[in-house]
Amino acid sequence: MGKCKYCGKGAGFLRSKHDECEAQFKSGLNQVNNIVSSCFASKEDFYLKEREIKSIVANSYIDTTSLENEYIKVFDQAVERYLNDGIIDTREEQMVARFLQFTGMQQARLNENKSLEKVLQSKVLEDILAGNKPNPRITIAGDFPFMLGKTENLIWLFRNITLHQQKIRREYVGRTSGVSVRIMKGVYYRTGGFKGYPVETTVMQRIGVGSVCLTDRNLYFSSPEKSLKIPYSKILSVESYSNGVGLQKDGANDKPIFLENINSWFVYNVIANLK
């Protein structure tokens, strides 16, 4: 007889849960989500709801991993709401810090979907908009493959970014014509011509994976395959996408590039405000 994964009691033949236990578990998570979301929205201290949350957790078979996963979900949603009306303000930043303290979770866990990173990036944008020297608010670990100018200020460093560059591919399409002449046994030579025309298609070719560095003057890319330095003043257009950012540099021979797996919201705003 199988045991219920929630209450640990017998669940019946070939069963791993009681339906009522699962319903209680899901209801408990939903209640925790609503309470924490309300705190983020009203700026109410999470500790004022601590006893209520602990009671729900204890009575809903909620384990530590499930609780943390729900906290991450709420945190991601709260940060998105804070960013929807612009830069994260001081009170909102305090709520983020308080939530870190309240949950006791590692920063890496809360940053699994880059939400904590977005909070820091928001504060960097606040510095830029105020005309202050950008404060990167990051610690660089490992190799830093860029040589910055003496008066150039680091803003942010991204790792594992894929560079794509536009390429024109040309091929000929059409039909062949002519006759086959037998030269010797088993060997034929085809005469005649090929009547066709060139067709060009535009594709984004994957160049390589590397690091992107943003400063107050330039965007840098470095990988074993290719290195780039693009002054913001030379960028004609910036396009923001859900999975990256597209750039067009000012130059007759410069092809559009696409940086995949980068925070397009942050990159777009840095370039737009420093260009």
Short mmCIF file of C-alpha atoms in Angstrom, two decimals, residues 19 24 61 64 82-83 97 160 201:
data_model
loop_
_atom_site.label_atom_id
_atom_site.label_comp_id
_atom_site.label_asym_id
_atom_site.label_seq_id
_atom_site.Cartn_x
_atom_site.Cartn_y
_atom_site.Cartn_z
CA ASP A 19 -6.73 14.16 -2.89
CA GLN A 24 -4.84 21.44 1.37
CA TYR A 61 2.04 19.83 4.62
CA THR A 64 10.93 23.78 2.90
CA TYR A 82 7.92 47.42 -8.96
CA LEU A 83 9.68 47.85 -12.32
CA ALA A 97 16.14 43.66 1.68
CA ASN A 160 27.58 33.34 -21.31
CA THR A 201 18.38 35.35 -47.97
#
